[in-house]
Tab-separated table of C-alpha atoms in Angstrom:
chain	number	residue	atom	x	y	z
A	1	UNK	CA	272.883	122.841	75.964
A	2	UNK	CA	276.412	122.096	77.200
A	3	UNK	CA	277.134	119.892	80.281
A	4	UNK	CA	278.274	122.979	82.005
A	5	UNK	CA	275.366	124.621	81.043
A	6	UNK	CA	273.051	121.848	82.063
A	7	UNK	CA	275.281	121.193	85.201
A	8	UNK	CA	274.484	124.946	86.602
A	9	UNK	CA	270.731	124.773	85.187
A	10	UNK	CA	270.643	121.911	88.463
A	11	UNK	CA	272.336	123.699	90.783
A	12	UNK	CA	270.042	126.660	90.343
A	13	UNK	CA	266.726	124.466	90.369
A	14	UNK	CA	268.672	122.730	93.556
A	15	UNK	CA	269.154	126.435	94.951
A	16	UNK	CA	265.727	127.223	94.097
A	17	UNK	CA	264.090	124.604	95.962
A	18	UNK	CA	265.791	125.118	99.382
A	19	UNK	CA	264.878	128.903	98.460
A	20	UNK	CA	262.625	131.014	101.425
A	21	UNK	CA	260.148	132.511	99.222
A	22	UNK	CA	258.308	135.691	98.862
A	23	UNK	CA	254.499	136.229	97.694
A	24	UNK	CA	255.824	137.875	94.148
A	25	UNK	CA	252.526	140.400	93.852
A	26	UNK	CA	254.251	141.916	97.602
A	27	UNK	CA	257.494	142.198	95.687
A	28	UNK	CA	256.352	143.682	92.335
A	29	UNK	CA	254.737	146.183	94.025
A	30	UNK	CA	256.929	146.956	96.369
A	31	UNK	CA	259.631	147.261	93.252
A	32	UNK	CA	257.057	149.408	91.496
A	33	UNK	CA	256.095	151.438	94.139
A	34	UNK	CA	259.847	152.623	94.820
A	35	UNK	CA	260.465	152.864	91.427
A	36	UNK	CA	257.422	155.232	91.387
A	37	UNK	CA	258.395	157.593	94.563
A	38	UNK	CA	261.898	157.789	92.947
A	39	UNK	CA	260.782	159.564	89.986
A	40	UNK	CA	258.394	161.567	92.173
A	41	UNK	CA	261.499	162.548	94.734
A	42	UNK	CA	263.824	163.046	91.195
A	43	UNK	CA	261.963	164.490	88.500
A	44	UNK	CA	264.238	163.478	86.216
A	45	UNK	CA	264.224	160.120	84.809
A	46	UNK	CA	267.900	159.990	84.127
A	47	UNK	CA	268.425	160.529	87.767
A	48	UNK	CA	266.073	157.357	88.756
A	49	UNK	CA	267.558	155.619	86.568
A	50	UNK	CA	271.219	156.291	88.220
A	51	UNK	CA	269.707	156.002	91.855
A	52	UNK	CA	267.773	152.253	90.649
A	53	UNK	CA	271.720	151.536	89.495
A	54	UNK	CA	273.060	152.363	92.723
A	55	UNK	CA	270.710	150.424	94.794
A	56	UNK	CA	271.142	147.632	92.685
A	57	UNK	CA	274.923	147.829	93.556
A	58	UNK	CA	274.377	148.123	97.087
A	59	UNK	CA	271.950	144.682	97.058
A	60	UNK	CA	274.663	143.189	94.459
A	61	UNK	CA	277.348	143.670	96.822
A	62	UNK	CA	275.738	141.861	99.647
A	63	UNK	CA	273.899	139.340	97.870
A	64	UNK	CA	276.792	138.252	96.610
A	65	UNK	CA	277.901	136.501	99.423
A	66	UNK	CA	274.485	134.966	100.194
A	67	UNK	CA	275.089	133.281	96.431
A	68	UNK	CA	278.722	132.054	96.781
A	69	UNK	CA	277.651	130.546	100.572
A	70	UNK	CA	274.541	128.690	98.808
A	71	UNK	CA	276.141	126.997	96.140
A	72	UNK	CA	279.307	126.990	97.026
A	73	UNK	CA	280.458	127.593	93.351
A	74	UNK	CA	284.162	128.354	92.574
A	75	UNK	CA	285.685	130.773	90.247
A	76	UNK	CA	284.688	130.925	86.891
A	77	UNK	CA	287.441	130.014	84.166
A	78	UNK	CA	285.836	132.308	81.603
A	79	UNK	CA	283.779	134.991	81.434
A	80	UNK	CA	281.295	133.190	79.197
A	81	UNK	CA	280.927	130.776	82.465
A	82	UNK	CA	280.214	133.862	84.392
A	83	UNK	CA	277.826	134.369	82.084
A	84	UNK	CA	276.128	131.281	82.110
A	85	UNK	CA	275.936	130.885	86.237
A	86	UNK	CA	274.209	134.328	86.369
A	87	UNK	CA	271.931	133.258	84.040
A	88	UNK	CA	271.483	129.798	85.238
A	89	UNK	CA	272.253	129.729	89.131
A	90	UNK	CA	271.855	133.565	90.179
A	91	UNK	CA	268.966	134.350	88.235
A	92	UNK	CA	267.151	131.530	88.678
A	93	UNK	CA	267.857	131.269	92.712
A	94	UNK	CA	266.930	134.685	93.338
A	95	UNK	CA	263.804	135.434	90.433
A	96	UNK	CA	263.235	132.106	89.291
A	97	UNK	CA	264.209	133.308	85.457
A	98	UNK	CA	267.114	132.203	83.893
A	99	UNK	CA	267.869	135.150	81.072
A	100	UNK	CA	268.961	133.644	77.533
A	101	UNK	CA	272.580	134.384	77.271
A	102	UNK	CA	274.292	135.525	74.150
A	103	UNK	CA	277.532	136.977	72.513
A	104	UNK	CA	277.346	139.959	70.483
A	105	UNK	CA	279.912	140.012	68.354
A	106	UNK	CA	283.444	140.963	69.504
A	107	UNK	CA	284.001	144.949	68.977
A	108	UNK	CA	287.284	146.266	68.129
A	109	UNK	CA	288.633	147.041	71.019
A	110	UNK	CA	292.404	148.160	71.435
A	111	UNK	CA	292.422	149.129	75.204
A	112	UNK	CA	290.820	145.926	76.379
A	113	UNK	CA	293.613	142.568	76.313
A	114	UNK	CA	290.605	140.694	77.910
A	115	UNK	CA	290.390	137.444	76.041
A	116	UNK	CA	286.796	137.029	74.437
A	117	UNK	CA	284.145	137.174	75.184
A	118	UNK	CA	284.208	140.453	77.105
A	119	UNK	CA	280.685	140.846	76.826
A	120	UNK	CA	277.345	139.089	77.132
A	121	UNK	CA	273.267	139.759	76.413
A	122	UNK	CA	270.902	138.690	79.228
A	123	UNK	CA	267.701	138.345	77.353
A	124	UNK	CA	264.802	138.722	79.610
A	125	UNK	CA	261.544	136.373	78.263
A	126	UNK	CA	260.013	137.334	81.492
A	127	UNK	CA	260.747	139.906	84.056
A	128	UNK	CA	259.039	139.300	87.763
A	129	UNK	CA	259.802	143.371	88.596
A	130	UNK	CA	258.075	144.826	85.884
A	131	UNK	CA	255.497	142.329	85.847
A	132	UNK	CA	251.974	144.792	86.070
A	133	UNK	CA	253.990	147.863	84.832
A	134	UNK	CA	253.368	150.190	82.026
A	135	UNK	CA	255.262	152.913	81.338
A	136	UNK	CA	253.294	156.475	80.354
A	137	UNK	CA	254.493	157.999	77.385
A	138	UNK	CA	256.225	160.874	79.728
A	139	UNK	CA	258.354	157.537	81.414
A	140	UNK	CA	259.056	156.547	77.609
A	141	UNK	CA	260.196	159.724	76.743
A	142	UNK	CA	262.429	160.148	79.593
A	143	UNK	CA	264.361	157.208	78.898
A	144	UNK	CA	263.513	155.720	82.027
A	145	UNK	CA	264.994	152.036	82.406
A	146	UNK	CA	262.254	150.487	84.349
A	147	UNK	CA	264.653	147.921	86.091
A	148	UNK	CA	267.804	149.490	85.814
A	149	UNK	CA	268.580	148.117	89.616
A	150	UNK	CA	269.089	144.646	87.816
A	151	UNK	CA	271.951	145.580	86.229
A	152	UNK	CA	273.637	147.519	89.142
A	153	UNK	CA	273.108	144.006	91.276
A	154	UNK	CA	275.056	142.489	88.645
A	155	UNK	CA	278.154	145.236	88.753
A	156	UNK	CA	277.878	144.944	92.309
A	157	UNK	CA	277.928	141.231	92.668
A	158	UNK	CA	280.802	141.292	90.041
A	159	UNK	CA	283.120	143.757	91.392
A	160	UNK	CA	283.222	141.939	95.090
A	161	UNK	CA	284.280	138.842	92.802
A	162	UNK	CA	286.815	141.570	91.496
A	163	UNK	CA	285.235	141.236	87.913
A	164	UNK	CA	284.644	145.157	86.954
A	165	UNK	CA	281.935	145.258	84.751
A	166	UNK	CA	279.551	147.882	82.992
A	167	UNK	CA	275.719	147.174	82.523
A	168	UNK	CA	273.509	148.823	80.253
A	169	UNK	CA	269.797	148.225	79.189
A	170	UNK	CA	269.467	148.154	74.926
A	171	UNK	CA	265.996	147.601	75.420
A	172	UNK	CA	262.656	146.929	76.986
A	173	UNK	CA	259.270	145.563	75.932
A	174	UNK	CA	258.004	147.763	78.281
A	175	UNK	CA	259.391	150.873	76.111
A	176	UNK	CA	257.760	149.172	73.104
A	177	UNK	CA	260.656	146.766	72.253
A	178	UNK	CA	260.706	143.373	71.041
A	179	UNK	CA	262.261	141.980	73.945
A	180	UNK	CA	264.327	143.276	77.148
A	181	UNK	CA	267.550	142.919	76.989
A	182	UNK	CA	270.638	143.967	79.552
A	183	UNK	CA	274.281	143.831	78.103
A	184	UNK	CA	277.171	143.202	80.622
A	185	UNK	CA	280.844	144.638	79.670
A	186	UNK	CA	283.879	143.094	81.576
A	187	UNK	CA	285.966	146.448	81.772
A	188	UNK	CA	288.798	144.503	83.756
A	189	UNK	CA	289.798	141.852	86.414
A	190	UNK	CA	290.662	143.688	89.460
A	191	UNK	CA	293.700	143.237	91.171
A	192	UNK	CA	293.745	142.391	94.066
A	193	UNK	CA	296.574	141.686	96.562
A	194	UNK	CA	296.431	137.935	96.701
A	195	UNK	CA	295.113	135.215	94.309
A	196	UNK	CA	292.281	134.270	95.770
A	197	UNK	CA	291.376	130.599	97.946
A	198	UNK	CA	289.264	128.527	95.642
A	199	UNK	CA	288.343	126.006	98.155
B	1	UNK	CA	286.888	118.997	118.968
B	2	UNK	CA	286.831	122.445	120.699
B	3	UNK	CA	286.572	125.499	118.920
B	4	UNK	CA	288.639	127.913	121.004
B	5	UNK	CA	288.280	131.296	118.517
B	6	UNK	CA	286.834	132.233	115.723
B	7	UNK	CA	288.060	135.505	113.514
B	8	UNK	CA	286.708	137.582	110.586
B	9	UNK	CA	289.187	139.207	108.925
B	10	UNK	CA	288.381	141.836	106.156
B	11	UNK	CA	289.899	142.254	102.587
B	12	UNK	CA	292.947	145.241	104.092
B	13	UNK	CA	293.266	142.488	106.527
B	14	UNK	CA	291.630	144.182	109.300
B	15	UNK	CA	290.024	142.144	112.106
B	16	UNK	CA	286.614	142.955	112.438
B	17	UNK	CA	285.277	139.803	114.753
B	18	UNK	CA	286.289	137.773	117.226
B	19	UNK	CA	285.128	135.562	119.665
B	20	UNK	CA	286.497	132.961	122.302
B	21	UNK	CA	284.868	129.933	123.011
B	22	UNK	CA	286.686	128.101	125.805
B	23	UNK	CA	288.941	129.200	128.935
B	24	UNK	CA	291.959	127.215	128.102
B	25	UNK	CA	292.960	130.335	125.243
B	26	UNK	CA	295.346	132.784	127.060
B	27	UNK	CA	293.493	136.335	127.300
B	28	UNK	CA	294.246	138.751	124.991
B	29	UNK	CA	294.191	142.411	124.621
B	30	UNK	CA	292.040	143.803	121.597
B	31	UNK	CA	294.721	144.933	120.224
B	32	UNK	CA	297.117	141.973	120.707
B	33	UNK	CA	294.549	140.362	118.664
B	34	UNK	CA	294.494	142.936	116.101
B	35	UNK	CA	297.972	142.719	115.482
B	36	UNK	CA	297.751	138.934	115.291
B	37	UNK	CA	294.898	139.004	113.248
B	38	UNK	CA	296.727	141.101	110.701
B	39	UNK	CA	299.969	139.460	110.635
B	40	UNK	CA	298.074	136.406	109.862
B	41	UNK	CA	296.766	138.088	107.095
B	42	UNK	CA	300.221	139.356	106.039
B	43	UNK	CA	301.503	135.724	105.942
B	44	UNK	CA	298.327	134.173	104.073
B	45	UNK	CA	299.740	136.775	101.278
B	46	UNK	CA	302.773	136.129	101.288
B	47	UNK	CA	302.376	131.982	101.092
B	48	UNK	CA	299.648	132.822	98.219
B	49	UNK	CA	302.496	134.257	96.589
B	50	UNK	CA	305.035	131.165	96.862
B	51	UNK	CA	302.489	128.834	95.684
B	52	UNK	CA	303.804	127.524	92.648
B	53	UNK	CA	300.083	127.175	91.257
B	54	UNK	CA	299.130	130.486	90.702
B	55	UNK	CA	295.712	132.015	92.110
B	56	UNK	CA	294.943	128.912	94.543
B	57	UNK	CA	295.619	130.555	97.446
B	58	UNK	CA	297.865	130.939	100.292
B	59	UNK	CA	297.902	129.361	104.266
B	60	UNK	CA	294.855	127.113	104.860
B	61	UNK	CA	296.236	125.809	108.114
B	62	UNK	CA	298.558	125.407	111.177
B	63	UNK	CA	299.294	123.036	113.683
B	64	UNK	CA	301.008	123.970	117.375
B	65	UNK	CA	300.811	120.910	120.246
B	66	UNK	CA	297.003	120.106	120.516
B	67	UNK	CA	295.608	122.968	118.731
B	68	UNK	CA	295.508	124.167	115.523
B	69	UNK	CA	294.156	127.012	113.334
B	70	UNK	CA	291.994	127.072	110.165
B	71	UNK	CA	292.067	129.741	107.349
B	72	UNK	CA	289.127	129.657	104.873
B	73	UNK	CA	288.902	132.834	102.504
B	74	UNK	CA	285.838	133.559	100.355
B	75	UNK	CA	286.037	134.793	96.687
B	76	UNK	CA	285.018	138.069	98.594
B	77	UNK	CA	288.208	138.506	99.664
B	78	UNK	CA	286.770	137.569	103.862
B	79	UNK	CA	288.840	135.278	105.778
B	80	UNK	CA	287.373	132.979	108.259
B	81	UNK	CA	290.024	132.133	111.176
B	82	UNK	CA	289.090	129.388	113.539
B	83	UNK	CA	291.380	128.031	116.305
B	84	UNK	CA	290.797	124.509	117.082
B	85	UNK	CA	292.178	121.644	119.504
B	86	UNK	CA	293.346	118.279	117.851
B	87	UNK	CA	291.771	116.079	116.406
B	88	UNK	CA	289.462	117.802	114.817
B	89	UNK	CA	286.532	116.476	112.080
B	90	UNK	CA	284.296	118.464	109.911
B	91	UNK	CA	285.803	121.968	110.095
B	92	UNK	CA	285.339	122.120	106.494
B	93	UNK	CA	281.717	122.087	107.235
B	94	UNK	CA	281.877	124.189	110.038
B	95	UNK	CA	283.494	126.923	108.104
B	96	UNK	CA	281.064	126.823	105.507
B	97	UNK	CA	278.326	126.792	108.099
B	98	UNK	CA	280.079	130.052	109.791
B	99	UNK	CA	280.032	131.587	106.383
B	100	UNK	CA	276.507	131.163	105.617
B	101	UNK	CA	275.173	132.668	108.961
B	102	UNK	CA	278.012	135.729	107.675
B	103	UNK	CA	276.104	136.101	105.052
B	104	UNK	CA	272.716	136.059	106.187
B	105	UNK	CA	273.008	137.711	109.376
B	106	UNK	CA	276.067	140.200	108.536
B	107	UNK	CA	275.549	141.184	105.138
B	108	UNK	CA	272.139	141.367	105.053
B	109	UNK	CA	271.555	143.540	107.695
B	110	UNK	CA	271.315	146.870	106.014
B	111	UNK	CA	272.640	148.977	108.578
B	112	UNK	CA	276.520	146.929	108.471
B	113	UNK	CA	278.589	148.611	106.693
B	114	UNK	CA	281.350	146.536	104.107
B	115	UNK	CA	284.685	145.831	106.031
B	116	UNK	CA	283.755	147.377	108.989
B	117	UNK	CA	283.384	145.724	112.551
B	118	UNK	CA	280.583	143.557	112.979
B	119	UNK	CA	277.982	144.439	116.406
B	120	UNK	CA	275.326	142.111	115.117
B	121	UNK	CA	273.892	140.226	118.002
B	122	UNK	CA	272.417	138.253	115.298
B	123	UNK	CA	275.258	137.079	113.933
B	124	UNK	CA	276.732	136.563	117.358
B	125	UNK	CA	273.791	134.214	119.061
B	126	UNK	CA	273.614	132.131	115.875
B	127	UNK	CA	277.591	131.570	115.816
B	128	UNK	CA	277.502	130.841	119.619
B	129	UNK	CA	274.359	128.391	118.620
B	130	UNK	CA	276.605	126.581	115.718
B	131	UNK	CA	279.958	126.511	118.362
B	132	UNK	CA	278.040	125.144	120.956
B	133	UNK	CA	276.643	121.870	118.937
B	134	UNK	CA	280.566	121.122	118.051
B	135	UNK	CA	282.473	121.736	121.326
């Protein structure tokens, strides 16, 4: 592990500590139980899945400032740091996980001028939302992403940090997988008017 | 120290808090303060862009006779305005203070809507609470 790496695994277990906690069998139900009136209100699990997206944005964009006044982290230099402080610090401060990060292999990609890595793998060895869930095979079928709001936190977190990003579940051991994993695209650094204070 | 104001200002620059805390701050118009508010923001962008390190920001602070102004702006894009008598110690801290009961009490409270004014009497008793141990 890297001293940055190391270096955000502390601030996250600092985070952590000073953390007001939930009982998590009130929050996995409560996660499931939405997750299970959404289908019933949608009927279509390509809809839930989009609606789960959207509410994740809507958390990500507040939470967001919750994280930066907590640990009072700066910008990231890279996008592989980003990587490794939601994994580390944001993960671990608001689930108590901290996903394995990894780099898929840079993609030819003419339209992006990013520099690399544009992309990372959060793989999930344990997953507090989907923690007494089982799909039915109808869920399965559906492609229903059974925690699909995690990745729309992450866009929305991003984008107020004016990182655009795109999330997308490869997999889930709860579809029969060998593991869960969520892959985050940087699209593009937003503009915005002024560089921003990094005090 | 005595914390005469304190501001929110919004990413466009619009002003959507503001509070006095002492008498000795000339009365102001809404508007007035507005227009302030967003000038201020006009001339935090425009000292961002004469910084000769690019991306580390613009204005952090002014000085008039006995008071002075502080400008702290989150990776959000907020800005945190608070006018201040001389000398002043530990308005780094404050700030950082005022931003975490923003984002507990502001953002977190479902029903405020991004960039818009804030009516959170939350918010409100727990920044009197914080300006009232300093001044």
């Amino acid at each position: 592990m890297s001293t940055g790496a190391k270096q955000y695994k502390a601030i996250g277990d600092d985070v952590w500590k000073r953390t007001d906690k939930v009982n998590a069998e009130l929050f996995t139900l409560t996660y499931g139980a939405l997750v299970v009136q959404l289908i019933k209100d949608y009927e279509d699990y390509a809809e839930v899945n989009k609606q789960l997206d959207k509410m994740g944005y809507n958390i990500g964009t507040r939470l967001i400032e919750d994280f930066l006044a907590r640990t009072g982290l700066g910008r990231c230099a890279t996008f592989a740091e980003t990587a490794e402080v939601i994994s580390k610090v944001a993960f671990r401060t608001f689930l108590n996980i901290s996903p394995a990060v990894s780099f898929p292999p840079p993609t030819q990609n003419p339209t992006s001028n990013l520099p690399p890595p544009t992309e990372f793998i959060l793989t999930f060895d344990e997953n507090p939302l989907a923690e007494f869930a089982e799909l039915p095979r109808d869920a399965k079928e559906g492609g229903l992403w059974f925690s699909n709001v995690l990745g729309g936190v992450i866009r929305g977190a991003l984008e107020m940090i004016q990182l655009q990003v795109e999330t997308e579940f490869l997999s889930d051991v709860l579809r029969g997988d060998e593991s869960t994993e969520l892959l985050v695209r940087l699209v593009r650094v937003l503009d915005e008017e002024q560089p921003e204070n990094d005090e | 120290m005595t914390i005469h104001a304190v501001w929110v200002i919004n990413k466009a620059g619009g002003l959507v808090f503001s509070r006095t805390y002492s008498d000795t701050l000339p009365t102001q118009t809404l508007n007035a303060t507005l227009i302030l508010a967003g000038t201020l923001h006009g001339i935090h962008a425009i000292t961002s862009r004469l910084n000769p390190i690019t991306g580390k920001g613009g204005l952090e602070s002014f000085e008039g006779e006995n008071w002075g102004g502080k400008i702290w702006m989150s990776l959000t894009g907020i800005k945190l305005v608070v006018l201040h008598s001389i000398a002043h110690q530990g308005l780094d801290e404050l700030m950082k203070k005022i931003y975490e009961i923003y984002s507990d009490a502001v953002m977190k409270n479902p029903f405020q809507t991004l960039e818009m004014p804030i009516n959170s009497s939350l918010f409100e008793s727990r920044l009197l609470g914080l300006i009232q141990s300093v001044n």
